[in-house]
Amino acid sequence: MAPGVSILAAMPPMNMEDVPAGKKPSSFSIKSGTSMACPHVAGAGAFLKSAHPRWTPSIIRSALMTTGVCLDQSKPKKIVCIFEQNGRPWSWLHAATARNNLGLPVASSSGAVATVHDMGAGEIIPLRALNPGLVFDTTTRDYLDFLCYQGYKDKVIRKVSGDAQFTCPHGAPSPDLIAKSVNYPSISVPQLTAGKPFAVSRTATNVGRSNATYVVAVEAPPGLSVKVSPKRLLFSRRWATAAYEVRFAHAGARNGYAYGAVTWSDGLHSVRTPFAVNVF
């Protein structure tokens, strides 16, 4: 849920004796490490679970991811995610730049413009995640199928799961089936080549109001065709589900990863699923 490298977190100052003479001591120190992300997200997950006891861990993860944002610190009221596409910055909302609190473009640890692989679904906003509208519930069967797609044998998975009747889906192992079939709140296409479209299926669950209609919007970089079917999802009641397909096609994009997002909205909620497509 919260991977990362060199995650920064503020903490009380450790040693006031190291402050140079005549200098004002800092009001905080910085702690760095992957584990710094864990307490933040664990606390956010506990917060959501206390408000929604029925939610599964995968629903909680989905709510945090699909309501995450990338903020342009130079324009705090504008939500924008910017990534490097074919060596040039490209944003989901077509803003010129997205900058941090120092006025510099958001960057990875190497100094390059950050991508989906660096930023994930964005910065979590727990209050928004309380009411995400739609969620993607990754089931036990999804996880077991994932093991199949990774190459584990049926008999091994039966021992792990305790399900003596379990069999792997046809076509496993296959990295393509991981992207196509696991109901996850983001999309990663391992290989997209010219003349071979790649279709991904997802099933959304309504945890918002009844009689809701969601309309899709797609943000895709030049050279990548992204079509969603159907373009509207109708939910007559809470906990109703609806399936849709996202079809990716090569339309002249350069080799390398292309990034974007599929967003469903009913006018009240904005459910964003980022994607990364490896173009060959």
CSV table of C-alpha atoms in Angstrom, one decimal:
chain,number,residue,atom,x,y,z
A,1,MET,CA,0.0,0.0,0.0
A,2,ALA,CA,2.8,2.4,0.9
A,3,PRO,CA,6.0,1.4,-0.9
A,4,GLY,CA,8.8,4.0,-1.4
A,5,VAL,CA,12.4,4.9,-0.9
A,6,SER,CA,13.7,7.8,1.2
A,7,ILE,CA,10.3,8.7,2.5
A,8,LEU,CA,10.6,11.8,4.6
A,9,ALA,CA,8.8,12.4,7.9
A,10,ALA,CA,9.0,15.3,10.4
A,11,MET,CA,9.9,14.5,14.0
A,12,PRO,CA,10.9,16.5,17.2
A,13,PRO,CA,14.4,17.8,17.1
A,14,MET,CA,16.9,15.2,18.4
A,15,ASN,CA,19.9,17.2,19.5
A,16,MET,CA,19.8,20.9,20.3
A,17,GLU,CA,23.5,21.0,21.1
A,18,ASP,CA,24.5,20.8,17.4
A,19,VAL,CA,22.9,24.2,16.6
A,20,PRO,CA,25.6,26.7,15.5
A,21,ALA,CA,26.1,29.6,17.8
A,22,GLY,CA,23.8,32.5,16.9
A,23,LYS,CA,21.5,30.3,14.8
A,24,LYS,CA,17.9,29.6,15.7
A,25,PRO,CA,17.2,25.9,16.2
A,26,SER,CA,14.9,24.2,13.9
A,27,SER,CA,11.4,23.3,15.2
A,28,PHE,CA,11.7,19.8,13.7
A,29,SER,CA,14.0,17.1,12.4
A,30,ILE,CA,13.7,14.8,9.4
A,31,LYS,CA,13.6,11.0,9.6
A,32,SER,CA,14.1,9.2,6.3
A,33,GLY,CA,13.3,5.6,5.2
A,34,THR,CA,10.7,3.4,3.5
A,35,SER,CA,9.1,2.6,6.9
A,36,MET,CA,8.1,6.3,7.3
A,37,ALA,CA,5.2,5.7,4.9
A,38,CYS,CA,3.9,2.7,6.9
A,39,PRO,CA,2.6,4.5,10.0
A,40,HIS,CA,0.9,7.2,8.0
A,41,VAL,CA,-1.0,4.7,5.8
A,42,ALA,CA,-1.7,2.3,8.7
A,43,GLY,CA,-3.3,5.1,10.7
A,44,ALA,CA,-5.3,6.2,7.7
A,45,GLY,CA,-6.5,2.6,7.2
A,46,ALA,CA,-7.5,2.3,10.9
A,47,PHE,CA,-9.4,5.6,10.6
A,48,LEU,CA,-11.4,4.2,7.6
A,49,LYS,CA,-12.0,0.9,9.3
A,50,SER,CA,-13.4,2.6,12.4
A,51,ALA,CA,-15.9,4.5,10.2
A,52,HIS,CA,-16.7,1.5,7.9
A,53,PRO,CA,-16.3,-1.7,9.9
A,54,ARG,CA,-17.7,-3.7,7.0
A,55,TRP,CA,-14.9,-2.6,4.6
A,56,THR,CA,-12.3,-5.2,3.7
A,57,PRO,CA,-8.6,-4.4,3.6
A,58,SER,CA,-8.7,-4.2,-0.3
A,59,ILE,CA,-11.7,-1.8,-0.2
A,60,ILE,CA,-9.8,0.4,2.3
A,61,ARG,CA,-6.8,0.4,0.0
A,62,SER,CA,-9.0,1.2,-3.0
A,63,ALA,CA,-10.6,4.1,-1.2
A,64,LEU,CA,-7.2,5.6,-0.3
A,65,MET,CA,-5.8,5.1,-3.8
A,66,THR,CA,-8.7,6.3,-6.0
A,67,THR,CA,-9.2,9.5,-3.9
A,68,GLY,CA,-5.4,10.3,-3.8
A,69,VAL,CA,-4.3,13.5,-5.3
A,70,CYS,CA,-1.1,15.1,-6.7
A,71,LEU,CA,-1.0,18.8,-5.6
A,72,ASP,CA,0.8,21.5,-7.3
A,73,GLN,CA,2.2,23.3,-4.3
A,74,SER,CA,2.6,26.5,-6.3
A,75,LYS,CA,-1.1,26.4,-7.0
A,76,PRO,CA,-2.6,24.6,-3.9
A,77,LYS,CA,-6.1,24.6,-5.1
A,78,LYS,CA,-5.4,22.8,-8.4
A,79,ILE,CA,-5.1,19.1,-8.5
A,80,VAL,CA,-2.6,17.9,-11.1
A,81,CYS,CA,-0.4,15.0,-11.7
A,82,ILE,CA,2.5,15.5,-14.0
A,83,PHE,CA,4.8,12.8,-15.4
A,84,GLU,CA,7.5,12.4,-18.0
A,85,GLN,CA,6.3,11.2,-21.3
A,86,ASN,CA,8.8,10.6,-24.1
A,87,GLY,CA,11.3,12.7,-22.2
A,88,ARG,CA,8.9,15.7,-21.7
A,89,PRO,CA,6.7,16.5,-18.8
A,90,TRP,CA,3.0,15.7,-19.4
A,91,SER,CA,0.1,16.1,-17.0
A,92,TRP,CA,-3.3,14.5,-16.6
A,93,LEU,CA,-4.9,18.0,-16.5
A,94,HIS,CA,-2.6,19.5,-19.1
A,95,ALA,CA,-1.1,22.0,-16.7
A,96,ALA,CA,2.2,23.5,-17.7
A,97,THR,CA,4.1,22.3,-14.7
A,98,ALA,CA,3.5,20.8,-11.3
A,99,ARG,CA,5.9,22.1,-8.6
A,100,ASN,CA,6.7,21.3,-5.1
A,101,ASN,CA,6.9,23.8,-2.2
A,102,LEU,CA,10.3,24.9,-3.4
A,103,GLY,CA,8.9,25.9,-6.8
A,104,LEU,CA,10.7,23.0,-8.5
A,105,PRO,CA,9.0,20.2,-10.6
A,106,VAL,CA,8.1,17.1,-8.6
A,107,ALA,CA,11.1,14.8,-9.1
A,108,SER,CA,12.1,11.2,-8.2
A,109,SER,CA,15.2,10.4,-6.1
A,110,SER,CA,17.3,10.5,-9.2
A,111,GLY,CA,16.2,14.0,-10.1
A,112,ALA,CA,14.1,13.0,-13.1
A,113,VAL,CA,10.5,14.1,-13.4
A,114,ALA,CA,8.4,11.8,-11.2
A,115,THR,CA,6.2,9.2,-12.9
A,116,VAL,CA,3.3,6.9,-11.8
A,117,HIS,CA,6.0,4.5,-10.7
A,118,ASP,CA,7.4,7.1,-8.3
A,119,MET,CA,4.2,8.7,-7.1
A,120,GLY,CA,1.7,5.9,-7.2
A,121,ALA,CA,-1.9,7.0,-7.0
A,122,GLY,CA,-0.8,10.3,-5.3
A,123,GLU,CA,-1.0,11.7,-1.8
A,124,ILE,CA,-3.6,10.1,0.4
A,125,ILE,CA,-6.4,12.2,1.7
A,126,PRO,CA,-8.2,10.1,4.5
A,127,LEU,CA,-11.2,12.5,4.7
A,128,ARG,CA,-11.9,12.1,1.0
A,129,ALA,CA,-11.4,8.3,1.3
A,130,LEU,CA,-14.3,8.1,3.8
A,131,ASN,CA,-16.7,8.6,0.9
A,132,PRO,CA,-15.0,7.4,-2.3
A,133,GLY,CA,-18.1,6.6,-4.2
A,134,LEU,CA,-16.8,3.5,-5.9
A,135,VAL,CA,-14.2,0.9,-4.8
A,136,PHE,CA,-12.4,-2.0,-6.4
A,137,ASP,CA,-12.7,-5.0,-4.1
A,138,THR,CA,-9.8,-7.4,-4.8
A,139,THR,CA,-11.1,-10.8,-3.7
A,140,THR,CA,-9.3,-13.9,-2.3
A,141,ARG,CA,-9.8,-15.5,-5.7
A,142,ASP,CA,-8.0,-12.6,-7.3
A,143,TYR,CA,-5.0,-13.1,-5.1
A,144,LEU,CA,-4.9,-16.9,-5.7
A,145,ASP,CA,-5.2,-16.3,-9.4
A,146,PHE,CA,-2.3,-13.9,-9.1
A,147,LEU,CA,-0.1,-16.7,-7.8
A,148,CYS,CA,-1.1,-18.8,-10.8
A,149,TYR,CA,-0.2,-15.9,-13.2
A,150,GLN,CA,3.2,-15.7,-11.4
A,151,GLY,CA,3.8,-19.4,-12.1
A,152,TYR,CA,2.9,-21.2,-8.9
A,153,LYS,CA,1.4,-24.7,-9.4
A,154,ASP,CA,-2.1,-25.6,-8.5
A,155,LYS,CA,-1.1,-28.1,-5.8
A,156,VAL,CA,1.1,-25.4,-4.0
A,157,ILE,CA,-1.8,-22.9,-4.0
A,158,ARG,CA,-4.2,-25.6,-2.7
A,159,LYS,CA,-1.9,-26.1,0.3
A,160,VAL,CA,-1.6,-22.4,0.9
A,161,SER,CA,-5.3,-21.6,0.6
A,162,GLY,CA,-6.7,-24.8,2.1
A,163,ASP,CA,-9.0,-25.1,-0.9
A,164,ALA,CA,-8.7,-28.7,-2.2
A,165,GLN,CA,-10.8,-27.9,-5.3
A,166,PHE,CA,-8.8,-24.9,-6.5
A,167,THR,CA,-7.5,-24.9,-10.1
A,168,CYS,CA,-5.6,-22.2,-11.9
A,169,PRO,CA,-7.3,-20.2,-14.8
A,170,HIS,CA,-6.6,-21.2,-18.4
A,171,GLY,CA,-3.6,-19.4,-19.7
A,172,ALA,CA,-1.6,-19.2,-16.5
A,173,PRO,CA,1.2,-18.4,-15.9
A,174,SER,CA,1.0,-15.0,-17.7
A,175,PRO,CA,2.0,-11.5,-16.8
A,176,ASP,CA,-0.7,-10.2,-19.2
A,177,LEU,CA,-3.5,-11.9,-17.1
A,178,ILE,CA,-2.3,-10.1,-14.0
A,179,ALA,CA,-3.1,-6.8,-15.6
A,180,LYS,CA,-6.3,-8.0,-17.3
A,181,SER,CA,-7.9,-10.0,-14.6
A,182,VAL,CA,-6.9,-8.9,-11.1
A,183,ASN,CA,-9.4,-6.4,-9.8
A,184,TYR,CA,-7.0,-3.7,-8.6
A,185,PRO,CA,-7.4,0.1,-8.4
A,186,SER,CA,-4.6,0.8,-10.9
A,187,ILE,CA,-3.6,-0.6,-14.2
A,188,SER,CA,-0.2,-1.8,-15.5
A,189,VAL,CA,0.1,-3.1,-19.0
A,190,PRO,CA,3.3,-5.1,-19.3
A,191,GLN,CA,3.6,-4.8,-23.1
A,192,LEU,CA,1.7,-3.0,-25.8
A,193,THR,CA,2.7,-3.4,-29.4
A,194,ALA,CA,1.4,-1.9,-32.7
A,195,GLY,CA,-1.6,-3.9,-34.1
A,196,LYS,CA,-2.2,-5.7,-30.8
A,197,PRO,CA,-4.7,-3.9,-28.5
A,198,PHE,CA,-4.6,-4.8,-24.9
A,199,ALA,CA,-8.0,-5.0,-23.0
A,200,VAL,CA,-8.2,-4.8,-19.2
A,201,SER,CA,-11.4,-5.5,-17.2
A,202,ARG,CA,-12.4,-4.1,-13.8
A,203,THR,CA,-15.4,-4.3,-11.6
A,204,ALA,CA,-16.5,-1.3,-9.5
A,205,THR,CA,-18.6,-1.6,-6.3
A,206,ASN,CA,-20.9,1.3,-5.3
A,207,VAL,CA,-20.4,2.3,-1.6
A,208,GLY,CA,-22.1,5.7,-2.2
A,209,ARG,CA,-25.6,6.8,-2.8
A,210,SER,CA,-28.3,4.7,-4.6
A,211,ASN,CA,-29.4,5.4,-8.1
A,212,ALA,CA,-26.0,6.8,-9.1
A,213,THR,CA,-24.7,7.3,-12.6
A,214,TYR,CA,-21.0,7.5,-13.2
A,215,VAL,CA,-19.5,8.9,-16.4
A,216,VAL,CA,-15.9,8.2,-17.5
A,217,ALA,CA,-13.2,10.6,-18.5
A,218,VAL,CA,-9.8,9.4,-19.9
A,219,GLU,CA,-6.5,11.3,-19.7
A,220,ALA,CA,-4.0,9.7,-22.1
A,221,PRO,CA,-0.8,11.1,-23.6
A,222,PRO,CA,-0.4,11.6,-27.4
A,223,GLY,CA,0.2,8.3,-29.3
A,224,LEU,CA,-1.8,6.2,-26.9
A,225,SER,CA,-5.4,5.3,-27.7
A,226,VAL,CA,-7.5,4.5,-24.6
A,227,LYS,CA,-11.2,3.6,-24.9
A,228,VAL,CA,-13.5,2.6,-22.1
A,229,SER,CA,-16.7,0.5,-22.6
A,230,PRO,CA,-19.3,1.2,-21.4
A,231,LYS,CA,-18.9,5.0,-20.9
A,232,ARG,CA,-21.5,5.1,-18.1
A,233,LEU,CA,-22.0,2.9,-15.1
A,234,LEU,CA,-25.4,2.7,-13.4
A,235,PHE,CA,-25.9,1.7,-9.8
A,236,SER,CA,-29.4,1.2,-8.5
A,237,ARG,CA,-28.4,0.6,-4.9
A,238,ARG,CA,-25.5,0.6,-2.5
A,239,TRP,CA,-23.1,-2.4,-2.9
A,240,ALA,CA,-24.2,-2.9,-6.5
A,241,THR,CA,-21.4,-3.8,-8.9
A,242,ALA,CA,-20.7,-2.9,-12.5
A,243,ALA,CA,-18.0,-4.1,-14.9
A,244,TYR,CA,-16.2,-2.2,-17.6
A,245,GLU,CA,-13.3,-2.7,-20.0
A,246,VAL,CA,-10.4,-0.4,-20.8
A,247,ARG,CA,-8.8,-1.1,-24.2
A,248,PHE,CA,-5.3,0.3,-25.0
A,249,ALA,CA,-4.0,0.6,-28.5
A,250,HIS,CA,-0.7,1.8,-30.0
A,251,ALA,CA,-1.3,5.0,-31.9
A,252,GLY,CA,2.3,6.2,-32.6
A,253,ALA,CA,3.6,6.5,-29.0
A,254,ARG,CA,7.4,6.1,-28.6
A,255,ASN,CA,8.8,3.1,-26.8
A,256,GLY,CA,8.8,3.2,-23.1
A,257,TYR,CA,6.2,3.8,-20.4
A,258,ALA,CA,3.2,6.0,-21.1
A,259,TYR,CA,1.1,7.2,-18.2
A,260,GLY,CA,-2.5,8.4,-17.6
A,261,ALA,CA,-5.7,7.8,-15.8
A,262,VAL,CA,-9.3,6.7,-16.1
A,263,THR,CA,-11.7,8.7,-13.9
A,264,TRP,CA,-15.3,7.9,-13.0
A,265,SER,CA,-17.5,10.7,-11.7
A,266,ASP,CA,-21.1,11.1,-10.7
A,267,GLY,CA,-20.8,14.9,-10.0
A,268,LEU,CA,-20.0,14.3,-6.3
A,269,HIS,CA,-17.3,11.7,-6.4
A,270,SER,CA,-14.1,11.4,-8.5
A,271,VAL,CA,-12.8,7.8,-8.7
A,272,ARG,CA,-9.4,7.9,-10.4
A,273,THR,CA,-7.5,4.8,-11.6
A,274,PRO,CA,-3.9,5.6,-12.8
A,275,PHE,CA,-2.3,3.5,-15.5
A,276,ALA,CA,1.1,2.7,-16.8
A,277,VAL,CA,1.5,1.2,-20.3
A,278,ASN,CA,4.8,-0.2,-21.5
A,279,VAL,CA,4.9,0.6,-25.2
A,280,PHE,CA,7.1,-1.5,-27.5
